Coordinates of C-alpha atoms (C1' of nucleotides) in Angstrom, one line a residue:
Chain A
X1 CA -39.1 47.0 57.8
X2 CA -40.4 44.8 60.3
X3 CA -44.0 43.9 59.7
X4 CA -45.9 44.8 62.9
X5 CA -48.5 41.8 63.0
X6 CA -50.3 43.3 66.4
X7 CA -53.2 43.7 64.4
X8 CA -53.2 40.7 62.4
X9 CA -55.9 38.0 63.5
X10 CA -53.1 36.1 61.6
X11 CA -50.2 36.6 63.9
X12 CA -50.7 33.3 65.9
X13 CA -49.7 31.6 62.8
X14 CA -48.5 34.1 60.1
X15 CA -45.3 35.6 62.0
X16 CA -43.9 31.9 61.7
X17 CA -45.5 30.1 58.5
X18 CA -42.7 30.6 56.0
X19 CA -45.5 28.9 53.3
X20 CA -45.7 31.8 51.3
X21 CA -46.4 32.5 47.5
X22 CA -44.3 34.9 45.4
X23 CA -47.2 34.3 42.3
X24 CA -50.1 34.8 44.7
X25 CA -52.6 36.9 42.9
X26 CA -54.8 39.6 44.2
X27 CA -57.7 37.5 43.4
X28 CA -56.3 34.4 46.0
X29 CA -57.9 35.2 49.1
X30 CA -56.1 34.7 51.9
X31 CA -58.1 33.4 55.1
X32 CA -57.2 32.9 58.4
X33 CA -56.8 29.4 59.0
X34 CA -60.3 27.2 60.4
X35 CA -58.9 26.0 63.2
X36 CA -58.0 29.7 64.0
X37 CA -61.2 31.0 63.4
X38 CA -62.8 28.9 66.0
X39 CA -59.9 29.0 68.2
X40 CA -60.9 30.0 72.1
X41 CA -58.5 33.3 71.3
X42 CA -60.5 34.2 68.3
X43 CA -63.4 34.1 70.0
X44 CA -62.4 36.3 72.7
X45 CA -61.3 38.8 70.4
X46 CA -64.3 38.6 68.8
X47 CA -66.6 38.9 71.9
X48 CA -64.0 41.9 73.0
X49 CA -64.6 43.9 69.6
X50 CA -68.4 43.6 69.4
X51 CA -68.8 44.3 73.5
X52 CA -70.3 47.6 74.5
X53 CA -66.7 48.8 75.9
X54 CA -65.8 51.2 78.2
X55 CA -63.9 53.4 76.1
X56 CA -60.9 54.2 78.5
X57 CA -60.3 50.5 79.9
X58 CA -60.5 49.3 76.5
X59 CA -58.3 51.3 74.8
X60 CA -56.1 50.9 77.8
X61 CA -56.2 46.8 77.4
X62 CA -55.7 47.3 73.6
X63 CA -52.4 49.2 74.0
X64 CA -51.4 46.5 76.5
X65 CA -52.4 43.9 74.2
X66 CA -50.3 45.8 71.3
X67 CA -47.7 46.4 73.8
X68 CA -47.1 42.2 73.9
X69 CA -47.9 41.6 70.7
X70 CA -45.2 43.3 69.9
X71 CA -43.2 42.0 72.1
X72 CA -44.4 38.5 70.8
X73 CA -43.4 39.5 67.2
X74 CA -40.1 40.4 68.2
X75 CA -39.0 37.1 69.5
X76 CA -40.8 35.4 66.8
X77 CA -38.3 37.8 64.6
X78 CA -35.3 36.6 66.7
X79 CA -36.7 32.7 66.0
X80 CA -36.7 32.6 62.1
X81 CA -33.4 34.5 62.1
X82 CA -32.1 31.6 64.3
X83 CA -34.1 29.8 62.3
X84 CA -32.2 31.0 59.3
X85 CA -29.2 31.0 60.2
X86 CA -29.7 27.3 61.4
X87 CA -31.2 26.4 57.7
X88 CA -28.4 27.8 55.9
X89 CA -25.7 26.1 58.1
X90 CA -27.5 22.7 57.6
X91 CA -27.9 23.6 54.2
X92 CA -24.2 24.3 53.8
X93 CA -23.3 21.0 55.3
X94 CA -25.6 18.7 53.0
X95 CA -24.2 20.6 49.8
X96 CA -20.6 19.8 50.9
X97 CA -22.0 16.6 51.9
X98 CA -23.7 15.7 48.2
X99 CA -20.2 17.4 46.4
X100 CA -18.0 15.1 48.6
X101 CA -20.4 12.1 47.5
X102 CA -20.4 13.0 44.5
X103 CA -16.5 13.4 43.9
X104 CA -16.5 9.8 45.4
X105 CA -18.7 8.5 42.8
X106 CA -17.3 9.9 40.1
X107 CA -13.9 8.5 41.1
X108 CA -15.0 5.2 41.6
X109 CA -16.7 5.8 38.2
X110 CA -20.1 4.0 38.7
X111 CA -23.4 4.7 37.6
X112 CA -24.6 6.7 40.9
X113 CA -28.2 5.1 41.2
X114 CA -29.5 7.3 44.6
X115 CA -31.6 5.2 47.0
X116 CA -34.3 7.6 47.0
X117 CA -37.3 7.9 45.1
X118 CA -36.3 9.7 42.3
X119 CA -34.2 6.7 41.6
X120 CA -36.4 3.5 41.3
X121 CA -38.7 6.4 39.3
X122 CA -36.1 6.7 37.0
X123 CA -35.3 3.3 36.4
X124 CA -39.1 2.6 36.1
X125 CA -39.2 5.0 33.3
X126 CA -36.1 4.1 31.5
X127 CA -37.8 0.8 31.0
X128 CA -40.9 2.3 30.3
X129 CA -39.3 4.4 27.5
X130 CA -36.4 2.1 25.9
X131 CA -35.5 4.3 23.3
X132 CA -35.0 7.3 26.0
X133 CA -31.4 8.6 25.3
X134 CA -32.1 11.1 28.3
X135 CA -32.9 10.9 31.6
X136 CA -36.1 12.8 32.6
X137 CA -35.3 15.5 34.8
X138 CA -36.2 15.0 38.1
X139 CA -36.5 17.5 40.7
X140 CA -37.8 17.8 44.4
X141 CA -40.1 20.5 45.9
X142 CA -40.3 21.0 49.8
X143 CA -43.3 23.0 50.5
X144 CA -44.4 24.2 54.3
X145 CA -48.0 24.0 54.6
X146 CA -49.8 25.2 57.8
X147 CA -49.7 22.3 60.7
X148 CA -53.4 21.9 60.4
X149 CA -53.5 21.5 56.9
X150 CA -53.6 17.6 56.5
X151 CA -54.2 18.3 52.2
X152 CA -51.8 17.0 50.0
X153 CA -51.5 20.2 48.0
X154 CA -48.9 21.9 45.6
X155 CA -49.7 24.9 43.9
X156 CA -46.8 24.6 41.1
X157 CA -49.4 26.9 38.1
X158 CA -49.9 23.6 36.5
X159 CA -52.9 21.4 36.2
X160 CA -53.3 17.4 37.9
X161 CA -54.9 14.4 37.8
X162 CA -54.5 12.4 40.5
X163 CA -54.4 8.3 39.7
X164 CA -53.1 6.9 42.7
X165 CA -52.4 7.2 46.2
X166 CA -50.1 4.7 48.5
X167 CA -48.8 4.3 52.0
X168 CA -45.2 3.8 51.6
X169 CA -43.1 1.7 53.9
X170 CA -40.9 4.5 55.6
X171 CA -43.7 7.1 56.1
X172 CA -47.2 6.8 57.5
X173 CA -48.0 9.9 55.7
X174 CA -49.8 8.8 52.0
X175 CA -48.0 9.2 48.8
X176 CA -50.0 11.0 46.1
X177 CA -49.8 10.7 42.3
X178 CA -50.2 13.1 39.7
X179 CA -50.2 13.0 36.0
X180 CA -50.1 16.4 33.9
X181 CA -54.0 16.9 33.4
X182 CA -52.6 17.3 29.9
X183 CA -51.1 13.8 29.1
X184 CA -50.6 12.1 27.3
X185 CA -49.4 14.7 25.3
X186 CA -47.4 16.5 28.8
X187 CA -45.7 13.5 30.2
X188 CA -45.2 15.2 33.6
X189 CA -46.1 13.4 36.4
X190 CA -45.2 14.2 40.2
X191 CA -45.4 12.3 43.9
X192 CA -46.5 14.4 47.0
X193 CA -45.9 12.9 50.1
X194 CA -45.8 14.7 53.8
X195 CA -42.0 14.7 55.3
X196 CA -41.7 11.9 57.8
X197 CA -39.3 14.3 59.7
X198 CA -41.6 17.3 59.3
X199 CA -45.4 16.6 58.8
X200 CA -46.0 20.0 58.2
X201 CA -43.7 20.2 55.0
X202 CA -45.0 18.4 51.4
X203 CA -42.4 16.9 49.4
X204 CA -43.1 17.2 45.6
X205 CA -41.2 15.3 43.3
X206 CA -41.6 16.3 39.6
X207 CA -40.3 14.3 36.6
X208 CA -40.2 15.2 33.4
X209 CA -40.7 19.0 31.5
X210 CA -43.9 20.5 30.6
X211 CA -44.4 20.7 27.2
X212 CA -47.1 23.6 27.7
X213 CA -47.3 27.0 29.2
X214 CA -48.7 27.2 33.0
X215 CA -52.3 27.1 33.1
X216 CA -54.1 30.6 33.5
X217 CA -55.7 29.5 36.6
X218 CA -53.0 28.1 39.2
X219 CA -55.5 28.0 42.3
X220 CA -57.4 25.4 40.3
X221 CA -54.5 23.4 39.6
X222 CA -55.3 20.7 42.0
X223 CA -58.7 19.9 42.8
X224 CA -58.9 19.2 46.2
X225 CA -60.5 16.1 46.6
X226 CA -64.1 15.2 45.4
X227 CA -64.9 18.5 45.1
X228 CA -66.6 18.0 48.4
X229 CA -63.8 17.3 50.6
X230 CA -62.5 21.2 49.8
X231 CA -63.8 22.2 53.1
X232 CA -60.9 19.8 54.9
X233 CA -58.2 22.1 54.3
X234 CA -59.3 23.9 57.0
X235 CA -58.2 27.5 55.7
X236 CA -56.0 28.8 52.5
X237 CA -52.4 28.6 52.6
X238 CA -50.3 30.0 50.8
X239 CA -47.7 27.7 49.0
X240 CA -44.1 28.4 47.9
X241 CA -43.5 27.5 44.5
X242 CA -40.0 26.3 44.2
X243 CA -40.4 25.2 40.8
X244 CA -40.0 28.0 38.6
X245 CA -36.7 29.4 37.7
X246 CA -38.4 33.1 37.3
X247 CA -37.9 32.8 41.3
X248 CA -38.1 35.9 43.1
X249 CA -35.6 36.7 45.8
X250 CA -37.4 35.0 48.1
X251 CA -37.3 32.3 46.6
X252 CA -33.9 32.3 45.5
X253 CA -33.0 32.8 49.4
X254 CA -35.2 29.8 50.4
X255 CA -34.1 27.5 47.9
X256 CA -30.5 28.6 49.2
X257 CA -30.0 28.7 45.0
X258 CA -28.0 31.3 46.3
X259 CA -25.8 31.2 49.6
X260 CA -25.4 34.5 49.5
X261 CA -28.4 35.8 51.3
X262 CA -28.0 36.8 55.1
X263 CA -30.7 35.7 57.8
X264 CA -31.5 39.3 58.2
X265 CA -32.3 39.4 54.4
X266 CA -33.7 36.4 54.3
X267 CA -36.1 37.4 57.0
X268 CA -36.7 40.6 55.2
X269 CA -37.9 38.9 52.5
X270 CA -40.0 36.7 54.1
X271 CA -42.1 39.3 56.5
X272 CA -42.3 41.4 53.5
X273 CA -44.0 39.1 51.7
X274 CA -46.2 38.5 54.2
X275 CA -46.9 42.1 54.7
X276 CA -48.0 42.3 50.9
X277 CA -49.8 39.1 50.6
X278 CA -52.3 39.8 53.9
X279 CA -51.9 43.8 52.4
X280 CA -53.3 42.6 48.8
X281 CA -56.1 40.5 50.3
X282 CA -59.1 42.4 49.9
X283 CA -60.5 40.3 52.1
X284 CA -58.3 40.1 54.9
X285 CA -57.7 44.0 54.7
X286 CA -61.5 44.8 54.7
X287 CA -62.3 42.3 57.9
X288 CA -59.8 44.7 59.6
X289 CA -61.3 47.4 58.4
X290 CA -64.6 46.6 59.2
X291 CA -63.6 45.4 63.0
X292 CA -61.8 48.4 63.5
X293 CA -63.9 50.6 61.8
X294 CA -66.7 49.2 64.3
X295 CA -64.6 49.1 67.1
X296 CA -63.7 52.5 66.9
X297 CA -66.8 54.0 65.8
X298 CA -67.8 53.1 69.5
X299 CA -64.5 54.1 71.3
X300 CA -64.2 57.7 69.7
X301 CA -67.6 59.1 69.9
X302 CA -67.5 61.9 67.9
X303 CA -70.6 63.4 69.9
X304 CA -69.8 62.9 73.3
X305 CA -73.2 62.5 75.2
X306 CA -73.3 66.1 76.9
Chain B
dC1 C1' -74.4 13.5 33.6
dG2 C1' -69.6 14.6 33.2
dC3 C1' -65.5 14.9 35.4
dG4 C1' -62.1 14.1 38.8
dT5 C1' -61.0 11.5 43.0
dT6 C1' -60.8 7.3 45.7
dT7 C1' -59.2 2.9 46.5
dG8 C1' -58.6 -2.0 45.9
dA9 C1' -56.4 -4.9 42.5
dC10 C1' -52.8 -5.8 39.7
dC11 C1' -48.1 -5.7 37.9
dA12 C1' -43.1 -5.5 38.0
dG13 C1' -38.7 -5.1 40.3
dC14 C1' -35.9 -6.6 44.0
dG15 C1' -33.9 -9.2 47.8
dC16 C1' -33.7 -13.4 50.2
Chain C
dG1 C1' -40.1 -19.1 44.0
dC2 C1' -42.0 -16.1 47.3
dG3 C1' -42.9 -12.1 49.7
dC4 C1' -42.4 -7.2 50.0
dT5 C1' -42.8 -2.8 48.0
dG6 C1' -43.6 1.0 44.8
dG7 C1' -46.1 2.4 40.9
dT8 C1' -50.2 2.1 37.9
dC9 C1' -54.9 0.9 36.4
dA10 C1' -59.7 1.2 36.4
dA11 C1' -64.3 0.6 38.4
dA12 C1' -66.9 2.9 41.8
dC13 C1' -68.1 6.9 43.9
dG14 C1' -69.4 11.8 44.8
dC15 C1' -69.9 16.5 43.7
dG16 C1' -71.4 20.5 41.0

DNA sequence: CGCGTTTGACCAGCGC
DNA sequence: GCGCTGGTCAAACGCG
């Protein structure tokens, strides 16, 4: 199945934002995104749906409009199976890339210390903890977040206090740190920082093991901000958890936990999850309704004047 | 007023 | 020793 988005006020940014969430609840709403809503196109729409129309033009321009539309969400198909095929060939090449280096290391037989973050983090904490026999697992989340979403936000089902924020050397973007909201008694803590290659993808790196079941309420898990500052996110989106091992396909495809997934099935995945997350919005689904509904109720007079 | 975020100060590791 | 950098602390702040 193909999910037709020609009626989706969405389709400008859904067809293409791979940001999804396997967990998302009925009760998440999913909104278009602000900067949508008072996009110029948006508008148009708008003024289009509540005009006084003349029926046959307008259903003429709004089989046009489906006509490209669907058109549109055919090449957008074509560009996340390129896309797909692209990310698992890249993906291919850094695991034989990290085997290779690590077959090197081994021979060589030194402790591998990585340059990366997760490495100065665990040397920090080894010295924090000097009766540690293990190492704290450590583990990095890439989530894509909607271009316009400048929020530093990670919905992992787990609640966060924030105690500190830096600009790092090698990335203008701001580093975040979290603690559990449970410590000290969860020692989990995690960095979020915005890819310097990709602003539009949060990097999440998580050390240590909860010693607690998620939190019942995963949309509140991180407080955006002084409550006030909520409003900057500019509209929902949805978040991939990569975290949790219960991992639906989807997730197992985009986590390339498995290799075995073609870009046809990975694409499947992917549209049909976006079919039922917009489809389980009440919200969403009843703004549809209610524009067609109105749109309709003047282009099919049931009583046609005489 | 309580709670969580913000942000400047502080600390420790590292390289020169 | 000094400066740079990442990580943490804690007082100030703001919102519900």
């Amino acid at each position: 199945m193909v999910m037709d988005l020609s009626f989706s006020p969405l389709r400008s940014t859904a067809s293409l934002d791979l940001n999804v969430n396997p967990d998302l609840r009925e009760d998440e709403l999913v909104v278009p995104p602000k900067e949508y809503l008072e996009s110029a196109e948006f508008m148009e729409l708008q003024r289009k749906l509540s005009e006084k129309p003349n029926h046959h033009d307008e259903r003429g321009e709004l089989m046009e409009e489906m006509d490209r539309l669907s058109t549109e969400n055919k090449e957008l198909s074509q560009m996340i199976t390129v896309m797909c095929e692209n990310y698992n060939s890249l993906r291919k090449q850094m695991v034989d890339f990290v085997n290779e280096k690590k077959r090197k290391s081994d021979q060589s037989s030194t402790q591998s210390s990585s340059t990366d973050d997760n490495g100065s983090w665990n040397k920090r904490l080894k010295e924090d903890d000097p009766g540690a026999i293990k190492e704290p697992k450590i583990s990095t989340v890439y989530v894509k977040t909607h271009p316009f979403d400048t929020s530093l936000i990670v919905k992992d089902g787990y609640l966060w206090r924030k105690y500190g924020q830096k600009v790092t050397r090698d990335n203008p973007s701001p580093r975040a740190y979290y603690k559990c909201a449970l410590a000290p008694s969860c020692p989990v803590k995690k960095k979020v920082q915005r890819s310097i290659e990709d602003q539009s993808v949060i990097v999440a790196t998580y050390e240590g093991e909860h010693t607690h079941p998620m939190e019942a309420t995963p949309s509140s898990n991180v407080r955006s901000g002084s409550a006030g500052s909520a409003g900057k996110q500019g509209g929902r989106t949805m978040t991939m958890d990569l975290t949790r091992s219960t991992t639906s396909r989807l997730n197992k495809g985009m986590l390339g936990r498995t290799m075995d997934e073609t870009p046809q099935q990975l694409q499947q995945m992917l549209v049909d999850h976006m079919a039922s997350s917009l489809t389980n919005d009440p919200k969403f689904t009843a703004a549809i309704a209610a524009a067609f509904s109105e749109n309709m109720h003047e282009g099919i007079n049931i009583n046609p004047p005489h």
